Coordinates of C-alpha atoms in Angstrom, one line a residue:
X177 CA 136.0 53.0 141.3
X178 CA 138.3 52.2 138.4
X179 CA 140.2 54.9 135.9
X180 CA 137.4 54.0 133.1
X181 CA 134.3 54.8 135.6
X182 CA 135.6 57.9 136.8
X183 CA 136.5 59.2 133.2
X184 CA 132.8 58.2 132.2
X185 CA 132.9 54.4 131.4
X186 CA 133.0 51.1 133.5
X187 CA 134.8 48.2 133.1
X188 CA 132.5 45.9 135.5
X189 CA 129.3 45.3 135.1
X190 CA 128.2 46.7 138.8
X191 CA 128.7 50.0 140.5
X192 CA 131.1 49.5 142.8
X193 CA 134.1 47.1 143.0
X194 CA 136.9 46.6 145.3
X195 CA 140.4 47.3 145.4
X196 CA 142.4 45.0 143.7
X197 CA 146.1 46.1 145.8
X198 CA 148.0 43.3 147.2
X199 CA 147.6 43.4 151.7
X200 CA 150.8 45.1 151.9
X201 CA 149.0 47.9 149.4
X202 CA 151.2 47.4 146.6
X203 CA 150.1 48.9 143.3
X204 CA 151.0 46.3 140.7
X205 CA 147.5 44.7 140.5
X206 CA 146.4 47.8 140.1
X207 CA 148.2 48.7 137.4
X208 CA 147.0 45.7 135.5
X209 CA 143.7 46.5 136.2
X210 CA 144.4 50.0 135.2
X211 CA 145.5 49.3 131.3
X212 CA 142.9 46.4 130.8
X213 CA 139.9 49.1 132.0
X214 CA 141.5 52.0 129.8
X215 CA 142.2 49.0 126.7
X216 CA 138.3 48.3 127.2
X217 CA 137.8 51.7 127.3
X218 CA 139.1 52.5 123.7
X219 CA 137.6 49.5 122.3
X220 CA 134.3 50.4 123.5
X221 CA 134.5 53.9 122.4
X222 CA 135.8 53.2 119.1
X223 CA 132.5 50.7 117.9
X224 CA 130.6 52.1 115.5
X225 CA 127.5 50.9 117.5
X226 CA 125.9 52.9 120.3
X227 CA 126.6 50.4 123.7
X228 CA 125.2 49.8 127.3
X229 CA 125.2 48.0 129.8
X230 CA 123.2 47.3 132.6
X231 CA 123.8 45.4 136.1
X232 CA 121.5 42.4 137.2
X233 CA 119.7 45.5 139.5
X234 CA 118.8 47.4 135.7
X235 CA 121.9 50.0 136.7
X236 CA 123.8 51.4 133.8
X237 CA 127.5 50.4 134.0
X238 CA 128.6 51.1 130.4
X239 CA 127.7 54.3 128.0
X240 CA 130.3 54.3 125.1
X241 CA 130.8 57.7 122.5
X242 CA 128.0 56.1 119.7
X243 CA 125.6 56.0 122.5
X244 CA 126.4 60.1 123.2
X245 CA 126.1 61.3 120.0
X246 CA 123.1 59.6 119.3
X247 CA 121.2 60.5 122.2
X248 CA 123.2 63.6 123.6
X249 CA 123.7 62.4 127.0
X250 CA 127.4 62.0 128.6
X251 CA 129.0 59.0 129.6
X252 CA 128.9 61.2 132.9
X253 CA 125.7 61.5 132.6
X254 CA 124.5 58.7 132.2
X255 CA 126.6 55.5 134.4
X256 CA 125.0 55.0 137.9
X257 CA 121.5 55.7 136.6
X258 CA 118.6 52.9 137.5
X259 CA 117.3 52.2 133.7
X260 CA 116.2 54.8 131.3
X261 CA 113.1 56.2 133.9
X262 CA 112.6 59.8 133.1
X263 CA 115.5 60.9 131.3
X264 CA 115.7 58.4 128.5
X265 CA 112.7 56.7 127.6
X266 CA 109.2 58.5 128.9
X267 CA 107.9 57.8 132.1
X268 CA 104.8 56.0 130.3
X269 CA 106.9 53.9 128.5
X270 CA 109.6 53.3 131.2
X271 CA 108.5 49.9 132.5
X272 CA 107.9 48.5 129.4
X273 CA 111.5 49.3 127.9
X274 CA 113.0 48.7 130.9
X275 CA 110.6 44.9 131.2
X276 CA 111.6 44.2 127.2
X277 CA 115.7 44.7 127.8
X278 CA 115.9 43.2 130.6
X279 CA 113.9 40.0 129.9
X280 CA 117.3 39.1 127.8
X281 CA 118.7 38.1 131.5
X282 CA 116.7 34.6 131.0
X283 CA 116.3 34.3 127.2
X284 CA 118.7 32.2 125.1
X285 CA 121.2 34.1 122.6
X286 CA 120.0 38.3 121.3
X287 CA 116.9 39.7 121.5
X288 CA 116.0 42.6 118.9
X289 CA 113.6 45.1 120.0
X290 CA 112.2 48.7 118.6
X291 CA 111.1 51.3 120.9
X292 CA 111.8 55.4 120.8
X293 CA 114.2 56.8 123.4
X294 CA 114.4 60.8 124.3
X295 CA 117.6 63.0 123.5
X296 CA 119.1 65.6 125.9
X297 CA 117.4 67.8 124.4
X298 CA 113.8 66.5 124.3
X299 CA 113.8 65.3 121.0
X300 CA 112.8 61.2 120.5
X301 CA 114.7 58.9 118.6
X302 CA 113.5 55.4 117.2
X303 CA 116.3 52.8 117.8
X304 CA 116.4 49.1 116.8
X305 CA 118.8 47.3 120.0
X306 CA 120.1 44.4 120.1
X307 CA 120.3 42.7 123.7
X308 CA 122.1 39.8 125.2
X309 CA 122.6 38.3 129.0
X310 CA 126.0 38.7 130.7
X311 CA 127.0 35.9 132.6
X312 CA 129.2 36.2 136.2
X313 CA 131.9 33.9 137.0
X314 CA 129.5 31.2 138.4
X315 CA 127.8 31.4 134.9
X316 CA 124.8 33.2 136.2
X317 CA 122.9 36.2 134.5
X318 CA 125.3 39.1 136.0
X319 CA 123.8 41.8 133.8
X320 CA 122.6 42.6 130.1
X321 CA 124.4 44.8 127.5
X322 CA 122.4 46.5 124.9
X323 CA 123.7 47.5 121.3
X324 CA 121.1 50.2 119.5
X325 CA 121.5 51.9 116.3
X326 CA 119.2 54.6 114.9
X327 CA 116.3 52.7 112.9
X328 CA 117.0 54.6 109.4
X329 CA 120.8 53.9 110.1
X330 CA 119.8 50.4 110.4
X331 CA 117.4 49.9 107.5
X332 CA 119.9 51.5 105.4
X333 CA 122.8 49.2 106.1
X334 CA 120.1 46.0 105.5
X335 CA 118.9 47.5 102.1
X336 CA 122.3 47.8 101.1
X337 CA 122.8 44.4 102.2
X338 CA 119.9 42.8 100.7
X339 CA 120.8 44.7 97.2
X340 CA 124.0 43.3 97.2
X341 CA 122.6 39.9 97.5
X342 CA 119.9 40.5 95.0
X343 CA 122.2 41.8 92.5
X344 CA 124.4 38.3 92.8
X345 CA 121.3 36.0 92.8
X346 CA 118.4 37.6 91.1
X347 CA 119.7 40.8 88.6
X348 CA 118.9 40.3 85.0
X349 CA 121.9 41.8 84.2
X350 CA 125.5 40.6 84.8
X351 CA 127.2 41.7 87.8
X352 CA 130.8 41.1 88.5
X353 CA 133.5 42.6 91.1
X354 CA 137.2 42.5 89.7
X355 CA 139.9 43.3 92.0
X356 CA 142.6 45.6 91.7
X357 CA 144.5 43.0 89.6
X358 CA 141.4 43.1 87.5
X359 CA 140.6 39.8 88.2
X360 CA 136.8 38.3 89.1
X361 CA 136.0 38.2 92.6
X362 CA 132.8 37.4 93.1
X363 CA 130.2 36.7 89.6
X364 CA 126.6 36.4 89.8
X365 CA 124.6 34.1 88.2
X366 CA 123.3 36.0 84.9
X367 CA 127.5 37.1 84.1
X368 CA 128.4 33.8 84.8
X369 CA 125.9 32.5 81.5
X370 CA 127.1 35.4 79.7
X371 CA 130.7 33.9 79.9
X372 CA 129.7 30.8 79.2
X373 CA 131.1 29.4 82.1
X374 CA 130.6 28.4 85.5
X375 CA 130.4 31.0 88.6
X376 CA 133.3 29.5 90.4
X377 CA 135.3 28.6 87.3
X378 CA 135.5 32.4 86.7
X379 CA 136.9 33.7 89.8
X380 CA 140.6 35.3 89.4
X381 CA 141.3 34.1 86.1
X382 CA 142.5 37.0 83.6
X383 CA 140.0 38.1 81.6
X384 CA 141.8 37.1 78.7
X385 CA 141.1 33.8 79.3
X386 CA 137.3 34.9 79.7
X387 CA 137.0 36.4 76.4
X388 CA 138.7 36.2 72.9
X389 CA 138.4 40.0 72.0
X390 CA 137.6 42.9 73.1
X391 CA 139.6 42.1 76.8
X392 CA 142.0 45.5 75.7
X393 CA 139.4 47.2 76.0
X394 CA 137.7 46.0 78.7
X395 CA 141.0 45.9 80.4
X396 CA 141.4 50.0 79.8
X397 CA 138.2 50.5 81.1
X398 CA 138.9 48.9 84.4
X399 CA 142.3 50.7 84.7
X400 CA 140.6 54.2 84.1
X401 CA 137.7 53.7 86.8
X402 CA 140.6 51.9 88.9
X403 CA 142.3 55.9 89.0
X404 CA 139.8 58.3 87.8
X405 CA 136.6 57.0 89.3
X406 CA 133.4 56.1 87.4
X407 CA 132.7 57.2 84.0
X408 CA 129.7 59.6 83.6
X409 CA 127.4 57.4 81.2
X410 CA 127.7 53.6 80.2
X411 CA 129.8 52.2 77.5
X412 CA 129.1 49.8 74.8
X413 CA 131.7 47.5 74.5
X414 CA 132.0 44.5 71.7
X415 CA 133.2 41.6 73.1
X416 CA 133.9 37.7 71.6
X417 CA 133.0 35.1 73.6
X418 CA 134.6 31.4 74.0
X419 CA 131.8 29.1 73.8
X420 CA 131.6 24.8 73.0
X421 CA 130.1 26.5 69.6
X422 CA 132.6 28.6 68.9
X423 CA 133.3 32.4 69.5
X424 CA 130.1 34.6 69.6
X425 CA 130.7 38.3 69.2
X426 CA 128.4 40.3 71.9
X427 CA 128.0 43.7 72.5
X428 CA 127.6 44.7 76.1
X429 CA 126.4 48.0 78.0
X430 CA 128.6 48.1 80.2
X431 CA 128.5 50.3 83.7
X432 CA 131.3 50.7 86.4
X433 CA 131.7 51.6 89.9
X434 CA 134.9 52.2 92.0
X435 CA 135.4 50.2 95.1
X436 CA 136.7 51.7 98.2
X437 CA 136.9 50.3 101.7
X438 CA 134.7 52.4 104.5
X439 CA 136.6 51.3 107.0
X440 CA 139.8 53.4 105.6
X441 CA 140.4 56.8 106.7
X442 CA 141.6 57.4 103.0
X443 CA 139.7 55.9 100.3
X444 CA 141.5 52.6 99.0
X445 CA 140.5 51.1 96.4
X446 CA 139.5 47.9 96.6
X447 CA 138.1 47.2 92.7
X448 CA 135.5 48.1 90.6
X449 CA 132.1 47.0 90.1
X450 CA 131.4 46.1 86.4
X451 CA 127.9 45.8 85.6
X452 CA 126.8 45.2 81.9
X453 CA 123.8 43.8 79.6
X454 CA 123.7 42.3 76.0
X455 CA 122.8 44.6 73.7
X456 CA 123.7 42.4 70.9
X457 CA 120.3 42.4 69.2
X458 CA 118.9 45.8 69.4
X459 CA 122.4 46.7 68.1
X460 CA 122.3 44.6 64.9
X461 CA 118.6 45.9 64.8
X462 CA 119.7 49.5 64.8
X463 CA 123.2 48.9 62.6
X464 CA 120.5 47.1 60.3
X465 CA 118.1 50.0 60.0
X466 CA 121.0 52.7 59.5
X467 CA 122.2 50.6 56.8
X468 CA 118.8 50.5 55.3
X469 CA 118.7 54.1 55.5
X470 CA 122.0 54.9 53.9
X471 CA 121.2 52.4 51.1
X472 CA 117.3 53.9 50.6
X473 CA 118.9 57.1 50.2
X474 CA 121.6 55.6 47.8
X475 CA 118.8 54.5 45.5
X476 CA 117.0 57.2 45.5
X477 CA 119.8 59.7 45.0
X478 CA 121.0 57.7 41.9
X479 CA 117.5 57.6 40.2
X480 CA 117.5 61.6 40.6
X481 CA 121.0 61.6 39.3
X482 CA 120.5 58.9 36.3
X483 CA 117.3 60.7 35.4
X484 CA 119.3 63.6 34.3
X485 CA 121.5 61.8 31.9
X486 CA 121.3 62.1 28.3
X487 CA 122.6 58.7 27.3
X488 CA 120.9 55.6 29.1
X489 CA 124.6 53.6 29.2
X490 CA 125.8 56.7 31.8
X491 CA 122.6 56.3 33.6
X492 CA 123.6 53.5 34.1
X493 CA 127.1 53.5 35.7
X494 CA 126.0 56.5 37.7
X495 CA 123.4 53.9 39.4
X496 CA 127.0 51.7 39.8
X497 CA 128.8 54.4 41.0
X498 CA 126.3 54.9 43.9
X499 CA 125.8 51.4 45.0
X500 CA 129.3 51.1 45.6
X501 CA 130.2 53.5 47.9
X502 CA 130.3 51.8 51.4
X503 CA 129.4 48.3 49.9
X504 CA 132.0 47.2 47.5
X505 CA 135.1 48.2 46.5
X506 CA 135.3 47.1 43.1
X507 CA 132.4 46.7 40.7
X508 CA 131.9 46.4 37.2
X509 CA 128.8 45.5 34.4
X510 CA 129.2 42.7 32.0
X511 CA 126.6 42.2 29.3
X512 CA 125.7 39.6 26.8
X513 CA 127.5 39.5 23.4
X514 CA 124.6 39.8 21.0
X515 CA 122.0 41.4 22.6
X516 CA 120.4 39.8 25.4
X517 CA 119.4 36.4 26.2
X518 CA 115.1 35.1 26.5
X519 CA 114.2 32.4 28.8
X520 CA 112.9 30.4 25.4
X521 CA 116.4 30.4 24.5
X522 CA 118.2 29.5 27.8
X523 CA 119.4 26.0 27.0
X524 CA 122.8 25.9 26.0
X525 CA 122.4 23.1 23.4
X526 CA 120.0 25.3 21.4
X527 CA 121.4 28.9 21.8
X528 CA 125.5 27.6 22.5
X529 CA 127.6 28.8 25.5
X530 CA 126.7 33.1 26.6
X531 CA 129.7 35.2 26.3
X532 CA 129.7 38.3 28.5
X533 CA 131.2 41.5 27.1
X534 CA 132.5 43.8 29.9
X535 CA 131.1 47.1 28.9
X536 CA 131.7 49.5 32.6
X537 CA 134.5 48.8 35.3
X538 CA 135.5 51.0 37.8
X539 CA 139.0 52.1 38.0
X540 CA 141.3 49.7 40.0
X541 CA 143.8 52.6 41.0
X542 CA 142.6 56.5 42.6
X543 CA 138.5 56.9 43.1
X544 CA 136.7 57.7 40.3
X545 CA 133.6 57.0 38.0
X546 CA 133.3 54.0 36.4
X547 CA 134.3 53.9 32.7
X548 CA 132.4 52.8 30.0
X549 CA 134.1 50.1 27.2
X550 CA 133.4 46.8 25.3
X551 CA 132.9 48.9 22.3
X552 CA 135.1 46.5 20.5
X553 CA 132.4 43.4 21.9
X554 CA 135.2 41.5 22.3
X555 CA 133.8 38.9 25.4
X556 CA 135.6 38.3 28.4
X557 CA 137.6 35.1 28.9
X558 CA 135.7 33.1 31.8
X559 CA 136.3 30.1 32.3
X560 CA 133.5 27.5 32.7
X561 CA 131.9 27.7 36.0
X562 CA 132.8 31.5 36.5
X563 CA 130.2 33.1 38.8
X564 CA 129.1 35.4 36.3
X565 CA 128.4 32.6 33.7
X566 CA 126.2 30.9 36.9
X567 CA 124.5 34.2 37.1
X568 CA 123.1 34.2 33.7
X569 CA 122.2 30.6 33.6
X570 CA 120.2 30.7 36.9
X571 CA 119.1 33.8 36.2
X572 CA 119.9 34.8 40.0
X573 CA 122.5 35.8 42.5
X574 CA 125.8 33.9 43.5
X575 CA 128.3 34.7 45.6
X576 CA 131.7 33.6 45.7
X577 CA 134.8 33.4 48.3
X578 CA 138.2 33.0 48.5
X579 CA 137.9 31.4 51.6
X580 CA 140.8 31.2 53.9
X581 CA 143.5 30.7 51.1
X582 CA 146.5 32.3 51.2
X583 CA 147.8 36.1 50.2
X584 CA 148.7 34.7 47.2
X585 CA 146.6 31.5 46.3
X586 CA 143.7 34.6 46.7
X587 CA 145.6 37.1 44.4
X588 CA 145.5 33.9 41.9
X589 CA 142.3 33.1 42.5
X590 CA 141.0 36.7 41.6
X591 CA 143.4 37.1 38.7
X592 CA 142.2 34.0 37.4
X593 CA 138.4 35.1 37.4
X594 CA 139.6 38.3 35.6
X595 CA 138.6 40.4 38.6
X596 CA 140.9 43.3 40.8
X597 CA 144.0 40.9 42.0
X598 CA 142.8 42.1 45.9
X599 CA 139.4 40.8 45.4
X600 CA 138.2 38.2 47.9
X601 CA 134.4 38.8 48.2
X602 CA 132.3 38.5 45.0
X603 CA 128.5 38.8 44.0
X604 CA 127.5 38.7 41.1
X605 CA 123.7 39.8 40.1
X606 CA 121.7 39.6 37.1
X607 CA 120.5 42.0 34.6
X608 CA 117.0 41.8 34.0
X609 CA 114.3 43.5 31.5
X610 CA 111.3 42.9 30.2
X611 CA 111.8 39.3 30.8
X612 CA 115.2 38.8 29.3
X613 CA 118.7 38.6 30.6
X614 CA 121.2 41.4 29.9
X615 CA 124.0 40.6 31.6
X616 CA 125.8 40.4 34.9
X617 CA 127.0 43.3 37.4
X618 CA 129.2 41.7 39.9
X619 CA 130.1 43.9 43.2
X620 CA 133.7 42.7 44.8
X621 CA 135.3 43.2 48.3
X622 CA 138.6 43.3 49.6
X623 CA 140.1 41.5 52.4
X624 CA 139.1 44.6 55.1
X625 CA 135.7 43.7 54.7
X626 CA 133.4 41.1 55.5
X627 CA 131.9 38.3 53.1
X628 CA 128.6 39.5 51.2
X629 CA 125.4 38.0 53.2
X630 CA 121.8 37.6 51.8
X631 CA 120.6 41.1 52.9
X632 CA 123.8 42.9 50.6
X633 CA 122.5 40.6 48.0
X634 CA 118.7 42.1 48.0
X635 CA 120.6 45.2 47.9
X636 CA 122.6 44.1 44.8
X637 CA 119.4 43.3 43.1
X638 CA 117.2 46.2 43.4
X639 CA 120.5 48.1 42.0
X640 CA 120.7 45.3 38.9
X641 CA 117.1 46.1 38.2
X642 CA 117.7 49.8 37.3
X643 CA 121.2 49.1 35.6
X644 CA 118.9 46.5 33.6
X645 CA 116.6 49.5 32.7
X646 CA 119.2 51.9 31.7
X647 CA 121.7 49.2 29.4
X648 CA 118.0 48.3 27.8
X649 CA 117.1 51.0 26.7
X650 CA 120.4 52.2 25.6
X651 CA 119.9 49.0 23.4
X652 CA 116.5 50.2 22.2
X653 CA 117.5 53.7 21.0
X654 CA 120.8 52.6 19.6
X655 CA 124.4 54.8 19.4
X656 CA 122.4 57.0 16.8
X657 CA 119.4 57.7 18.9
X658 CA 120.9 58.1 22.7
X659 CA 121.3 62.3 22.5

């Protein structure tokens, strides 16, 4: 019997085998035999898998460590026993376990088979096995080995393995794994669209060459889930991505998971998993119906403020004052030298060329109200073609840009519109009332902020409308009559 059968597991197949000592009894065969029986013995011990075997006669030859804790019995215990009759399997069952395992003798490749086995200590155990012939020297059946794993143990490790290829074929979010070097490894389908490019093009590129902004971000997000772990909720990331359109600005929910290898005896880190979903539209639909909010609210705290105004010329710049916070940063109220302007008299031929007299401006230097002027009605010098002129003849919004000009082609280009020399962003809206035209406010931006779209510029308009009222009715009551 060799070292690894009397310490509890074979290294043959049958239950006995001869001496291997040269005639003259030396011991170096032996020795051989010795460390390749104790290497098989470690090797078998250390699988993760419960393992048997059995002899061509159905005579357990191998029982390895997985095989004891699962069931309880000894490697002792259990070599030299004929099948699983009465201590392993129920006697009622016996011949069919023992008929099913070792049918694998004359079948081709593995068989897989469930059946419930018994525990020391009485308890049963369902186990999915795995069994495949042995073959002898000669190439005939010598035996069959038998691999079994507890049936939870098993489904587990198959879910997990079917989620992992679900996530990377079917998930209707993006899934992608980035190395420690925080570089793609592996991309499924629905990240790969997301980046606009293809799953294999992806993979260990920098994500700086992935995406045009946000990839700091992203970047510091790895790193911190890299050494800390997973962050308790998602984050919202904004993002820019390279497309044959241009750059489209996303905003992605973003999830992470760390990576560590289960075959370490420390954890070591082997990525993260980044998981994420556009959230681009709902976003815009929420930052759109905040802004509503805040702009509702605007309105309606400016009607309760004007309303409490003696003279209808502060109502109205307190209705400017309110509109501009968080939508311009410069605004001011130009109105029509003479009075106000009726459709009937609209053509320029008639009526001659509309001057605009700037009568409120808020201050260009610290926060403040606007101030009130163009007592003198001396008109402002715009030049043909000024935005506010186009206002008044179209009797509608227009917007204007600088554009991508220069620091200081824009400075000129504001300067020479007689607007705030940092203005790059106008729109101008007219004044309306009782179905003439008072005037023009105009709202202006700065370079920090974006150009004015067609929502700001319903906005603008349902401020001109009660500016209009207020500079109207100042007109009607006259500087006599206002107190």
């Amino acid at each position: 019997m060799s070292a690894s059968r009397r310490s509890g597991t074979t290294d043959e197949l049958g239950p006995d085998e001869p001496e291997r000592d040269g005639p003259e009894g030396s011991s170096g065969g032996s020795e051989g035999s010795a460390g390749g029986s104790d290497l098989l013995a470690a090797l078998l011990d250390g699988m993760d898998a419960a393992l048997c075997a059995f002899d061509a006669d159905g005579v357990v030859t191998h029982w390895n460590r997985e095989a004891e804790r699962i069931l309880g019995w000894s490697a002792t215990e259990a070599v030299g026993r004929h099948g699983f009759a009465g201590w392993a399997v129920r006697k009622a069952d016996a011949e069919e376990v023992e008929a099913r395992l070792m049918s694998a003798m004359d079948a081709p490749g593995r068989q897989v088979h469930e059946f419930a086995l018994l525990t020391k200590d009485g308890g049963r155990v369902l186990v999915r096995t795995q069994s495949a012939a042995v073959r002898g020297p000669d190439g005939k059946p010598a035996g069959v080995y038998c691999a079994f794993s507890e049936v939870h143990a098993q489904i587990d490790l198959e879910r997990s393995i079917a989620l992992s290829e679900a996530l990377f074929e079917d998930a209707s979010w993006g899934v992608v794994l980035v190395d420690a070097d925080l570089r793609p490894a592996v991309v499924n389908a629905h990240a790969a669209r997301a980046l606009g490019i293809g799953r294999t093009s992806v993979l260990g590129r920098p994500l700086g060459d992935l995406l045009a902004q946000g990839v700091e971000e992203l970047e510091s997000a790895l790193t911190h889930v890299l050494a800390e772990g997973a962050p308790p909720a998602p984050a919202e990331i904004w993002v820019s991505v390279r497309t044959p359109e241009g750059e489209r600005r996303r905003c992605w929910r973003c999830g992470f998971v760390r990576l560590a290898s289960p075959l370490a005896e420390e954890p070591v880190p082997l990525g993260v998993g980044w998981l994420f979903q556009d959230m681009t539209e709902a976003k815009q639909a929420e930052q759109e119906a905040a802004l509503l909010r805040f702009r509702t609210n605007q309105l309606h705290r400016a009607a309760r403020a004007a309303a409490e105004c003696d003279d209808p010329a502060d109502a109205a710049t307190v209705h400017l004052d309110f509109a501009l916070a968080g939508f311009a940063d410069h605004a001011l109220i130009d109105r029509v030298a003479g009075g106000a302007v009726a459709d009937s008299d609209a053509d320029e031929e008639a009526s001659g060329p509309v001057r605009l007299v700037r009568v409120a401006v808020t201050p260009s230097g610290a926060p403040g109200p606007s101030l009130l002027g163009g007592e003198a009605g001396l008109p402002v010098r715009y030049a043909e073609g000024h935005p506010a002129l186009q206002c008044v003849a179209r009797a509608g919004s227009v917007r204007a840009d600088a554009g991508s000009m220069a620091a200081e082609q824009a400075r000129a280009w504001a300067v020479g519109r007689q607007w705030p020399a940092d203005a790059v962003h106008a729109l101008c809206a007219v004044l309306r009332s009782r179905g003439r035209t008072l005037g023009v406010v105009t709202f202006l931006r700065g370079a920090g902020r974006s150009a004015f779209e067609r929502s700001d510029a319903v906005y603008a308009e349902d401020v001109a409308v009660r500016i209009a009222a207020a500079l109207d009715l100042a007109g009607v009551l006259g500087p006599g009559q206002r107190r």
